[in-house]
CSV table of C-alpha atoms in Angstrom, one decimal:
chain,number,residue,atom,x,y,z
A,1,MET,CA,21.6,-181.0,-110.4
A,2,GLU,CA,22.5,-177.7,-112.0
A,3,ARG,CA,23.5,-175.0,-109.5
A,4,ARG,CA,21.1,-172.0,-109.5
A,5,THR,CA,22.6,-168.6,-110.1
A,6,HIS,CA,23.3,-166.8,-106.8
A,7,ILE,CA,22.4,-163.1,-106.7
A,8,ALA,CA,23.2,-161.2,-103.5
A,9,MET,CA,21.4,-158.0,-102.6
A,10,VAL,CA,22.8,-155.7,-100.0
A,11,SER,CA,20.9,-152.9,-98.3
A,12,ILE,CA,20.3,-151.1,-95.0
A,13,PRO,CA,17.4,-151.4,-92.5
A,14,ALA,CA,15.4,-148.5,-93.8
A,15,HIS,CA,12.0,-148.8,-95.6
A,16,GLY,CA,13.0,-146.1,-98.1
A,17,HIS,CA,16.0,-148.2,-99.2
A,18,VAL,CA,14.4,-151.6,-99.0
A,19,ASN,CA,10.9,-151.2,-100.4
A,20,PRO,CA,11.8,-150.0,-103.9
A,21,SER,CA,13.8,-153.2,-104.5
A,22,LEU,CA,11.4,-155.8,-103.1
A,23,GLU,CA,9.5,-156.5,-106.4
A,24,VAL,CA,12.7,-156.8,-108.3
A,25,ILE,CA,13.9,-159.4,-105.8
A,26,ARG,CA,10.6,-161.2,-106.0
A,27,ALA,CA,10.8,-161.4,-109.8
A,28,LEU,CA,14.4,-162.8,-109.7
A,29,VAL,CA,13.3,-165.5,-107.2
A,30,GLY,CA,10.3,-166.3,-109.4
A,31,ARG,CA,12.7,-166.9,-112.3
A,32,GLY,CA,14.5,-169.6,-110.4
A,33,HIS,CA,17.5,-167.6,-109.1
A,34,ARG,CA,18.8,-168.1,-105.6
A,35,VAL,CA,18.7,-164.7,-104.0
A,36,THR,CA,20.2,-163.8,-100.7
A,37,TYR,CA,19.5,-160.4,-99.1
A,38,ALA,CA,21.9,-158.9,-96.6
A,39,ASN,CA,20.2,-156.7,-94.1
A,40,ALA,CA,19.5,-156.3,-90.3
A,41,PRO,CA,17.5,-159.1,-88.6
A,42,SER,CA,14.6,-156.5,-88.1
A,43,PHE,CA,14.0,-156.7,-91.9
A,44,GLY,CA,14.0,-160.5,-91.9
A,45,ASP,CA,10.2,-160.9,-92.4
A,46,VAL,CA,10.2,-158.3,-95.2
A,47,VAL,CA,13.1,-160.1,-97.0
A,48,ARG,CA,11.7,-163.6,-96.6
A,49,SER,CA,8.3,-162.4,-98.0
A,50,THR,CA,10.0,-162.1,-101.4
A,51,GLY,CA,11.4,-165.6,-101.3
A,52,ALA,CA,14.9,-164.4,-100.7
A,53,GLU,CA,17.2,-165.7,-97.9
A,54,LEU,CA,18.3,-163.3,-95.2
A,55,LYS,CA,22.0,-162.8,-94.7
A,56,PRO,CA,21.8,-161.0,-91.3
A,57,TYR,CA,24.3,-158.4,-90.2
A,58,GLU,CA,24.3,-155.9,-87.3
A,59,SER,CA,23.7,-152.3,-88.4
A,60,THR,CA,25.1,-149.3,-86.6
A,61,LEU,CA,22.5,-147.0,-88.0
A,62,PRO,CA,20.1,-145.2,-85.6
A,63,GLY,CA,17.1,-147.4,-84.7
A,64,PRO,CA,13.5,-146.7,-85.3
A,65,ASP,CA,13.1,-144.8,-82.0
A,66,GLU,CA,16.2,-142.7,-82.5
A,67,THR,CA,16.3,-139.4,-84.4
A,68,TRP,CA,18.7,-138.0,-87.0
A,69,THR,CA,20.1,-134.5,-86.5
A,70,GLY,CA,19.3,-133.3,-90.0
A,71,ASP,CA,22.9,-132.2,-90.5
A,72,PRO,CA,24.2,-133.6,-93.8
A,73,ILE,CA,27.8,-134.1,-92.5
A,74,ASP,CA,26.5,-136.0,-89.5
A,75,ALA,CA,24.3,-138.2,-91.8
A,76,LEU,CA,27.2,-139.0,-94.2
A,77,THR,CA,29.4,-139.9,-91.3
A,78,ILE,CA,26.7,-142.2,-89.8
A,79,PHE,CA,26.4,-144.0,-93.2
A,80,LEU,CA,30.2,-144.3,-93.5
A,81,ASP,CA,30.5,-145.7,-90.0
A,82,ASP,CA,27.8,-148.3,-90.9
A,83,ALA,CA,29.5,-149.3,-94.1
A,84,ILE,CA,32.8,-149.8,-92.4
A,85,ALA,CA,31.2,-152.0,-89.8
A,86,MET,CA,29.2,-153.8,-92.4
A,87,LEU,CA,32.1,-154.8,-94.7
A,88,PRO,CA,33.8,-157.5,-92.5
A,89,GLN,CA,30.3,-158.9,-91.7
A,90,LEU,CA,29.5,-159.3,-95.4
A,91,ARG,CA,32.9,-160.7,-96.1
A,92,ALA,CA,32.4,-163.4,-93.5
A,93,ALA,CA,28.8,-164.1,-94.6
A,94,TYR,CA,29.7,-164.5,-98.3
A,95,ALA,CA,33.2,-165.9,-98.0
A,96,ASP,CA,32.0,-169.5,-98.5
A,97,ASP,CA,29.0,-168.6,-100.5
A,98,ARG,CA,30.2,-166.1,-103.1
A,99,PRO,CA,27.5,-164.8,-105.4
A,100,ASP,CA,27.5,-164.6,-109.2
A,101,LEU,CA,26.4,-161.0,-109.0
A,102,PHE,CA,25.9,-158.4,-106.4
A,103,LEU,CA,23.0,-156.0,-106.3
A,104,TYR,CA,23.4,-153.1,-103.8
A,105,ASP,CA,21.5,-150.1,-102.5
A,106,ILE,CA,23.3,-146.7,-102.7
A,107,ALA,CA,24.0,-147.2,-98.9
A,108,GLY,CA,25.4,-150.7,-99.6
A,109,ALA,CA,28.9,-149.6,-100.6
A,110,PRO,CA,30.7,-152.7,-99.1
A,111,ALA,CA,29.0,-154.8,-101.8
A,112,ARG,CA,30.9,-152.9,-104.5
A,113,LEU,CA,34.1,-153.4,-102.6
A,114,LEU,CA,33.6,-157.2,-102.4
A,115,ALA,CA,32.5,-157.3,-106.0
A,116,GLU,CA,35.8,-155.7,-107.0
A,117,GLU,CA,37.8,-158.0,-104.7
A,118,TRP,CA,36.1,-161.2,-105.9
A,119,GLU,CA,35.8,-160.1,-109.5
A,120,VAL,CA,32.1,-160.6,-109.8
A,121,PRO,CA,29.7,-158.1,-111.5
A,122,ALA,CA,27.8,-155.6,-109.4
A,123,VAL,CA,24.7,-153.5,-110.2
A,124,GLN,CA,23.6,-150.6,-108.0
A,125,LEU,CA,19.9,-150.2,-107.3
A,126,SER,CA,19.2,-146.6,-106.7
A,127,PRO,CA,16.1,-145.5,-104.8
A,128,THR,CA,16.7,-141.9,-105.7
A,129,PHE,CA,18.1,-139.8,-108.6
A,130,VAL,CA,21.4,-140.6,-110.2
A,131,ALA,CA,24.4,-138.6,-111.5
A,132,TRP,CA,24.3,-136.8,-114.8
A,133,ASP,CA,26.9,-135.4,-117.1
A,134,GLY,CA,28.3,-132.4,-115.2
A,135,TYR,CA,27.0,-133.5,-111.9
A,136,GLU,CA,30.4,-133.2,-110.1
A,137,GLU,CA,31.0,-129.7,-111.3
A,138,GLU,CA,27.5,-128.6,-110.3
A,139,MET,CA,27.8,-130.2,-106.9
A,140,ALA,CA,31.3,-128.8,-106.3
A,141,PRO,CA,30.2,-125.7,-104.3
A,142,ALA,CA,28.3,-127.9,-101.8
A,143,VAL,CA,31.1,-130.4,-101.6
A,144,ASP,CA,33.7,-127.7,-101.1
A,145,ALA,CA,31.6,-126.2,-98.3
A,146,MET,CA,31.5,-129.6,-96.5
A,147,ARG,CA,35.2,-130.1,-97.0
A,148,SER,CA,35.8,-126.7,-95.4
A,149,ASP,CA,34.2,-128.0,-92.2
A,150,PRO,CA,36.6,-130.1,-90.2
A,151,ARG,CA,34.0,-132.7,-89.8
A,152,GLY,CA,33.4,-132.9,-93.5
A,153,ALA,CA,37.2,-133.0,-94.2
A,154,ASP,CA,37.5,-135.9,-91.8
A,155,TYR,CA,34.6,-137.7,-93.5
A,156,TYR,CA,36.1,-137.5,-97.0
A,157,ARG,CA,39.6,-138.4,-95.6
A,158,ARG,CA,38.3,-141.5,-93.8
A,159,PHE,CA,36.2,-142.6,-96.8
A,160,THR,CA,39.3,-142.4,-99.1
A,161,GLU,CA,41.5,-144.2,-96.6
A,162,TRP,CA,38.8,-147.0,-96.3
A,163,LEU,CA,38.6,-147.4,-100.1
A,164,THR,CA,42.4,-147.4,-100.5
A,165,ALA,CA,42.9,-149.9,-97.6
A,166,ASN,CA,40.4,-152.3,-99.3
A,167,GLY,CA,42.1,-152.1,-102.7
A,168,SER,CA,39.3,-150.3,-104.6
A,169,ALA,CA,40.1,-149.2,-108.1
A,170,VAL,CA,38.1,-146.0,-107.3
A,171,THR,CA,39.3,-144.1,-104.2
A,172,ASP,CA,37.2,-140.9,-104.6
A,173,SER,CA,34.2,-141.3,-102.4
A,174,ILE,CA,31.8,-139.3,-104.7
A,175,ALA,CA,32.8,-141.3,-107.7
A,176,PHE,CA,32.6,-144.6,-105.8
A,177,GLN,CA,29.1,-143.9,-104.6
A,178,GLY,CA,27.7,-141.8,-107.5
A,179,ARG,CA,29.4,-143.4,-110.5
A,180,PRO,CA,28.7,-147.1,-110.4
A,181,ALA,CA,29.6,-149.3,-113.4
A,182,ARG,CA,26.0,-150.3,-113.8
A,183,CYS,CA,22.8,-148.9,-112.2
A,184,LEU,CA,19.1,-149.5,-112.2
A,185,ALA,CA,17.3,-146.3,-111.0
A,186,LEU,CA,14.1,-147.5,-109.2
A,187,ILE,CA,12.4,-144.1,-109.7
A,188,PRO,CA,10.3,-142.6,-112.5
A,189,ARG,CA,12.5,-141.0,-115.2
A,190,VAL,CA,10.4,-137.8,-114.9
A,191,MET,CA,11.8,-137.4,-111.3
A,192,GLN,CA,15.4,-137.4,-112.5
A,193,PRO,CA,17.1,-134.0,-112.7
A,194,HIS,CA,18.7,-133.4,-116.1
A,195,ALA,CA,17.5,-136.8,-117.4
A,196,GLU,CA,18.7,-135.9,-120.9
A,197,ARG,CA,22.2,-135.8,-119.5
A,198,VAL,CA,22.2,-139.2,-117.8
A,199,ASP,CA,24.3,-141.9,-119.5
A,200,PRO,CA,21.9,-144.6,-120.8
A,201,ALA,CA,24.7,-147.1,-121.1
A,202,VAL,CA,25.1,-147.0,-117.3
A,203,TYR,CA,21.7,-146.0,-115.9
A,204,SER,CA,18.4,-147.6,-116.7
A,205,PHE,CA,15.2,-146.2,-115.3
A,206,VAL,CA,12.8,-148.9,-114.3
A,207,GLY,CA,10.7,-147.5,-111.5
A,208,PRO,CA,8.6,-147.1,-109.6
A,209,ILE,CA,8.1,-150.9,-109.1
A,210,LEU,CA,5.2,-151.2,-106.6
A,211,GLY,CA,3.7,-154.7,-107.0
A,212,ASN,CA,0.8,-156.2,-105.1
A,213,ARG,CA,0.5,-154.8,-101.5
A,214,SER,CA,-2.7,-156.5,-100.5
A,215,HIS,CA,-0.8,-158.0,-97.5
A,216,GLN,CA,-0.6,-154.5,-96.1
A,217,GLY,CA,-4.4,-154.4,-95.8
A,218,THR,CA,-7.1,-152.6,-97.7
A,219,TRP,CA,-9.1,-149.4,-97.4
A,220,THR,CA,-12.6,-148.6,-98.6
A,221,ARG,CA,-13.6,-145.2,-99.7
A,222,PRO,CA,-16.6,-144.0,-97.7
A,223,ALA,CA,-19.8,-143.9,-99.8
A,224,SER,CA,-20.4,-140.3,-98.7
A,225,ALA,CA,-16.9,-139.2,-99.9
A,226,GLU,CA,-17.0,-137.3,-103.2
A,227,LYS,CA,-13.3,-136.7,-103.0
A,228,VAL,CA,-10.5,-138.2,-100.8
A,229,LEU,CA,-7.3,-136.6,-99.5
A,230,LEU,CA,-4.5,-138.6,-97.9
A,231,VAL,CA,-2.1,-136.8,-95.6
A,232,SER,CA,1.1,-138.7,-94.9
A,233,LEU,CA,4.6,-137.5,-94.0
A,234,GLY,CA,6.1,-141.0,-94.5
A,235,SER,CA,7.6,-143.2,-91.8
A,236,GLU,CA,10.5,-141.1,-90.4
A,237,PHE,CA,9.6,-137.4,-90.4
A,238,THR,CA,6.3,-137.6,-88.7
A,239,ASP,CA,6.7,-135.9,-85.3
A,240,HIS,CA,4.6,-132.8,-86.2
A,241,PRO,CA,1.4,-132.7,-84.0
A,242,ASP,CA,0.9,-128.9,-84.7
A,243,PHE,CA,1.0,-129.5,-88.4
A,244,TYR,CA,-1.6,-132.3,-88.2
A,245,ARG,CA,-3.8,-130.0,-86.1
A,246,ARG,CA,-3.6,-127.4,-88.8
A,247,CYS,CA,-4.6,-130.1,-91.3
A,248,VAL,CA,-7.7,-130.9,-89.1
A,249,THR,CA,-8.6,-127.2,-89.2
A,250,ALA,CA,-7.9,-126.9,-92.9
A,251,PHE,CA,-9.7,-130.0,-94.2
A,252,GLY,CA,-12.1,-130.9,-91.4
A,253,GLY,CA,-15.7,-130.2,-92.5
A,254,LEU,CA,-14.5,-129.3,-96.0
A,255,ALA,CA,-17.5,-129.9,-98.2
A,256,ASP,CA,-17.3,-133.1,-100.3
A,257,TRP,CA,-13.9,-134.1,-99.0
A,258,HIS,CA,-12.9,-137.1,-96.8
A,259,THR,CA,-9.4,-136.8,-95.3
A,260,VAL,CA,-7.2,-139.7,-94.1
A,261,LEU,CA,-4.4,-138.7,-91.7
A,262,GLN,CA,-1.4,-141.0,-91.2
A,263,VAL,CA,0.4,-139.5,-88.2
A,264,GLY,CA,3.2,-142.1,-87.8
A,265,ARG,CA,4.6,-143.8,-84.7
A,266,HIS,CA,5.6,-140.6,-82.9
A,267,ILE,CA,2.0,-139.2,-82.5
A,268,ASP,CA,-1.0,-140.8,-80.8
A,269,PRO,CA,-4.0,-140.0,-83.0
A,270,ALA,CA,-5.9,-139.2,-79.8
A,271,MET,CA,-3.6,-136.1,-79.4
A,272,LEU,CA,-5.6,-134.5,-82.2
A,273,GLY,CA,-8.8,-134.5,-80.2
A,274,GLN,CA,-12.3,-135.1,-81.5
A,275,LEU,CA,-12.1,-135.2,-85.3
A,276,PRO,CA,-14.7,-134.0,-87.7
A,277,SER,CA,-17.0,-136.7,-89.2
A,278,ASN,CA,-15.2,-136.4,-92.6
A,279,MET,CA,-11.7,-137.2,-91.1
A,280,GLU,CA,-9.9,-140.3,-89.8
A,281,ALA,CA,-6.5,-140.6,-88.2
A,282,HIS,CA,-4.2,-143.6,-87.9
A,283,SER,CA,-0.6,-144.3,-86.9
A,284,TRP,CA,-0.2,-146.3,-90.2
A,285,VAL,CA,-2.3,-146.9,-93.3
A,286,PRO,CA,-2.0,-149.0,-96.4
A,287,GLN,CA,-0.8,-146.0,-98.4
A,288,LEU,CA,-0.9,-147.4,-101.9
A,289,ALA,CA,-4.4,-148.8,-101.4
A,290,ILE,CA,-5.7,-145.3,-100.4
A,291,LEU,CA,-3.8,-143.5,-103.2
A,292,GLU,CA,-5.4,-145.7,-105.8
A,293,GLN,CA,-8.7,-144.2,-104.7
A,294,ALA,CA,-7.6,-140.7,-103.7
A,295,ASP,CA,-8.0,-137.4,-105.4
A,296,ALA,CA,-5.1,-135.6,-103.7
A,297,PHE,CA,-2.0,-136.5,-101.6
A,298,LEU,CA,-0.3,-134.3,-99.1
A,299,THR,CA,3.2,-135.9,-98.9
A,300,HIS,CA,6.7,-135.1,-97.5
A,301,ALA,CA,7.9,-135.7,-101.1
A,302,GLY,CA,10.2,-138.6,-100.3
A,303,MET,CA,11.1,-140.4,-103.5
A,304,GLY,CA,8.9,-143.4,-102.6
A,305,GLY,CA,5.8,-141.4,-101.9
A,306,SER,CA,6.4,-139.2,-104.9
A,307,GLY,CA,6.7,-142.2,-107.1
A,308,GLU,CA,3.5,-143.7,-105.7
A,309,GLY,CA,1.6,-140.5,-106.2
A,310,LEU,CA,2.8,-140.2,-109.8
A,311,TYR,CA,2.0,-143.9,-110.4
A,312,CYS,CA,-1.5,-143.4,-109.2
A,313,GLY,CA,-2.0,-140.2,-111.1
A,314,THR,CA,-2.8,-138.4,-107.8
A,315,PRO,CA,-2.1,-134.6,-107.6
A,316,MET,CA,0.1,-133.7,-104.7
A,317,ILE,CA,0.8,-131.1,-102.1
A,318,ALA,CA,4.5,-131.4,-101.3
A,319,ALA,CA,5.7,-130.6,-97.7
A,320,PRO,CA,9.5,-131.5,-97.8
A,321,GLN,CA,11.6,-131.7,-94.7
A,322,ALA,CA,15.0,-133.3,-95.3
A,323,ALA,CA,17.4,-135.0,-97.7
A,324,ASP,CA,16.2,-135.2,-101.3
A,325,GLN,CA,12.7,-134.1,-100.4
A,326,PHE,CA,13.2,-130.5,-101.3
A,327,ASP,CA,14.5,-131.3,-104.8
A,328,ASN,CA,11.7,-133.9,-105.2
A,329,ALA,CA,9.1,-131.3,-104.2
A,330,ASP,CA,10.5,-128.8,-106.7
A,331,ARG,CA,10.5,-131.4,-109.4
A,332,LEU,CA,6.8,-132.3,-108.8
A,333,VAL,CA,5.9,-128.6,-109.0
A,334,ALA,CA,7.9,-128.3,-112.2
A,335,LEU,CA,6.0,-131.3,-113.6
A,336,GLY,CA,2.8,-129.4,-113.0
A,337,VAL,CA,1.2,-132.0,-110.7
A,338,ALA,CA,1.9,-130.4,-107.3
A,339,ARG,CA,1.9,-127.4,-105.0
A,340,ARG,CA,4.6,-126.9,-102.4
A,341,VAL,CA,4.0,-125.8,-98.7
A,342,ASP,CA,6.2,-125.4,-95.7
A,343,VAL,CA,5.4,-127.8,-92.8
A,344,ALA,CA,6.6,-125.3,-90.2
A,345,THR,CA,4.8,-122.2,-91.5
A,346,ALA,CA,1.8,-123.2,-93.7
A,347,THR,CA,-1.4,-122.0,-92.1
A,348,ALA,CA,-4.7,-123.9,-92.3
A,349,GLU,CA,-5.9,-121.4,-94.8
A,350,GLU,CA,-2.9,-121.8,-97.0
A,351,LEU,CA,-3.3,-125.6,-96.8
A,352,ARG,CA,-6.9,-125.4,-97.8
A,353,LYS,CA,-6.1,-123.0,-100.6
A,354,ALA,CA,-3.4,-125.3,-102.0
A,355,LEU,CA,-5.8,-128.3,-102.0
A,356,LEU,CA,-8.6,-126.5,-103.8
A,357,SER,CA,-6.4,-124.8,-106.4
A,358,LEU,CA,-4.6,-128.0,-107.1
A,359,THR,CA,-7.7,-130.2,-107.5
A,360,THR,CA,-9.8,-127.7,-109.5
A,361,ASP,CA,-7.0,-127.1,-112.2
A,362,PRO,CA,-7.8,-129.3,-115.2
A,363,ASP,CA,-4.2,-129.0,-116.5
A,364,VAL,CA,-3.0,-130.6,-113.3
A,365,ARG,CA,-5.4,-133.5,-113.7
A,366,HIS,CA,-4.4,-134.0,-117.4
A,367,ARG,CA,-0.7,-133.9,-116.6
A,368,ALA,CA,-1.0,-136.4,-113.7
A,369,ALA,CA,-3.0,-138.8,-116.0
A,370,ARG,CA,-0.4,-138.6,-118.7
A,371,ILE,CA,2.5,-139.3,-116.4
A,372,ARG,CA,0.5,-142.2,-114.8
A,373,GLN,CA,0.1,-143.8,-118.2
A,374,GLU,CA,3.8,-143.4,-119.0
A,375,LEU,CA,4.8,-145.1,-115.7
A,376,HIS,CA,2.4,-148.0,-116.2
A,377,GLU,CA,4.0,-148.7,-119.6
A,378,HIS,CA,7.5,-148.4,-118.3
A,379,GLY,CA,8.4,-152.0,-117.7
A,380,GLY,CA,8.6,-152.6,-114.0
A,381,ALA,CA,10.0,-155.7,-112.3
A,382,ASP,CA,10.2,-157.9,-115.3
A,383,ARG,CA,12.3,-155.3,-117.2
A,384,ALA,CA,14.5,-154.8,-114.2
A,385,ALA,CA,15.0,-158.6,-114.0
A,386,ASP,CA,15.9,-158.8,-117.7
A,387,LEU,CA,18.5,-156.1,-117.3
A,388,ILE,CA,20.0,-157.8,-114.2
A,389,GLU,CA,20.2,-161.2,-116.0
A,390,ALA,CA,21.9,-159.5,-118.9
A,391,GLU,CA,24.7,-158.4,-116.5
A,392,LEU,CA,25.4,-162.1,-115.5
A,393,SER,CA,26.9,-162.8,-118.9
A,394,GLN,CA,28.8,-159.5,-119.3
A,395,PRO,CA,32.6,-159.2,-118.8
A,396,LEU,CA,33.7,-157.0,-115.9
A,397,ARG,CA,34.1,-153.4,-116.7
A,398,PRO,CA,37.4,-151.7,-115.9
A,399,SER,CA,35.9,-149.9,-112.8
A,400,GLU,CA,34.8,-153.3,-111.4
A,401,ARG,CA,38.3,-154.7,-111.4
A,402,VAL,CA,40.8,-154.3,-108.6
A,403,SER,CA,43.7,-152.0,-109.4
A,404,SER,CA,47.0,-153.7,-109.7
A,405,ALA,CA,48.8,-150.7,-108.5
């Protein structure tokens, strides 16, 4: 019996890093490949739902009930510590089960190291924007500022020492993470900064890839709702009871609007008190099912939510809080499909004004519809699977080989 091609995916236990890849994994399994997926046991059910086999490892990342400081150096250090702890676990898990190709999330750096060591091809799956020509020069001031901090200097030193100790051909941490030999960007190309300066020989834009999410549940638009607004700050940055109360004041009782509030695991919906008849609040909702019926989306502008909003053609109010959300929010505004507000300072009046100005502007509606059409024609999971299968027959690139020095 002919052996099936073994494709190994490596990611971290975070929905923003796992969800964008799931339909790609499902498509590869559907084509008859054997796919293993290295992640924490807590994501076992999610992984197995695609038909892939879980390769469990113990992650050192903060758990769902722990908080991040918001400091970028702290975050980078946490990810590096996790990668260092992950590598020996991956080596043991795959030593007698070596894949024909590695797929890896941007936080799955150990997979690239093993790919180099075992001389198998590797493809990065990026859930966020990728490097462009001139990226390093433009990022130099921010990197220099971090290097001037003793904690940042220690981070870069440790990363280089780790890469060197493991025989990587690329020992600069920024190049190792940001300059893969091959990458599929699981985001809309319209969300990519300087897209015209991205190397198409390395990076292919295939996202967002959303798939069928009926297993998450459904949502029915109330018959009395002329328009629907979804308010969701994602899964991590949701501990904002005051902001949700301002949303209740801003949108409660607003003529012709029905508002759905997703408040996350940190907030009990009961904390918001008695809601107006045109509002509902939940800890979690089937976001995509609502967006497909919504007329507006107040989002934290994570890349996942931004992509879903664009895919559904839903105008957005962006309320960024951390990481890439600020750049994403600015990009949505530049695309002409969003307004930006500040979670900490936006008043109820400002929130209401942003919603009404956004949804009464015909240019916003037309631009959102045009982008939606482009994304639906983009290719999705099948195109991504085609590109991954093409890499199985390619010779290793120089950056994928272990240095002989």
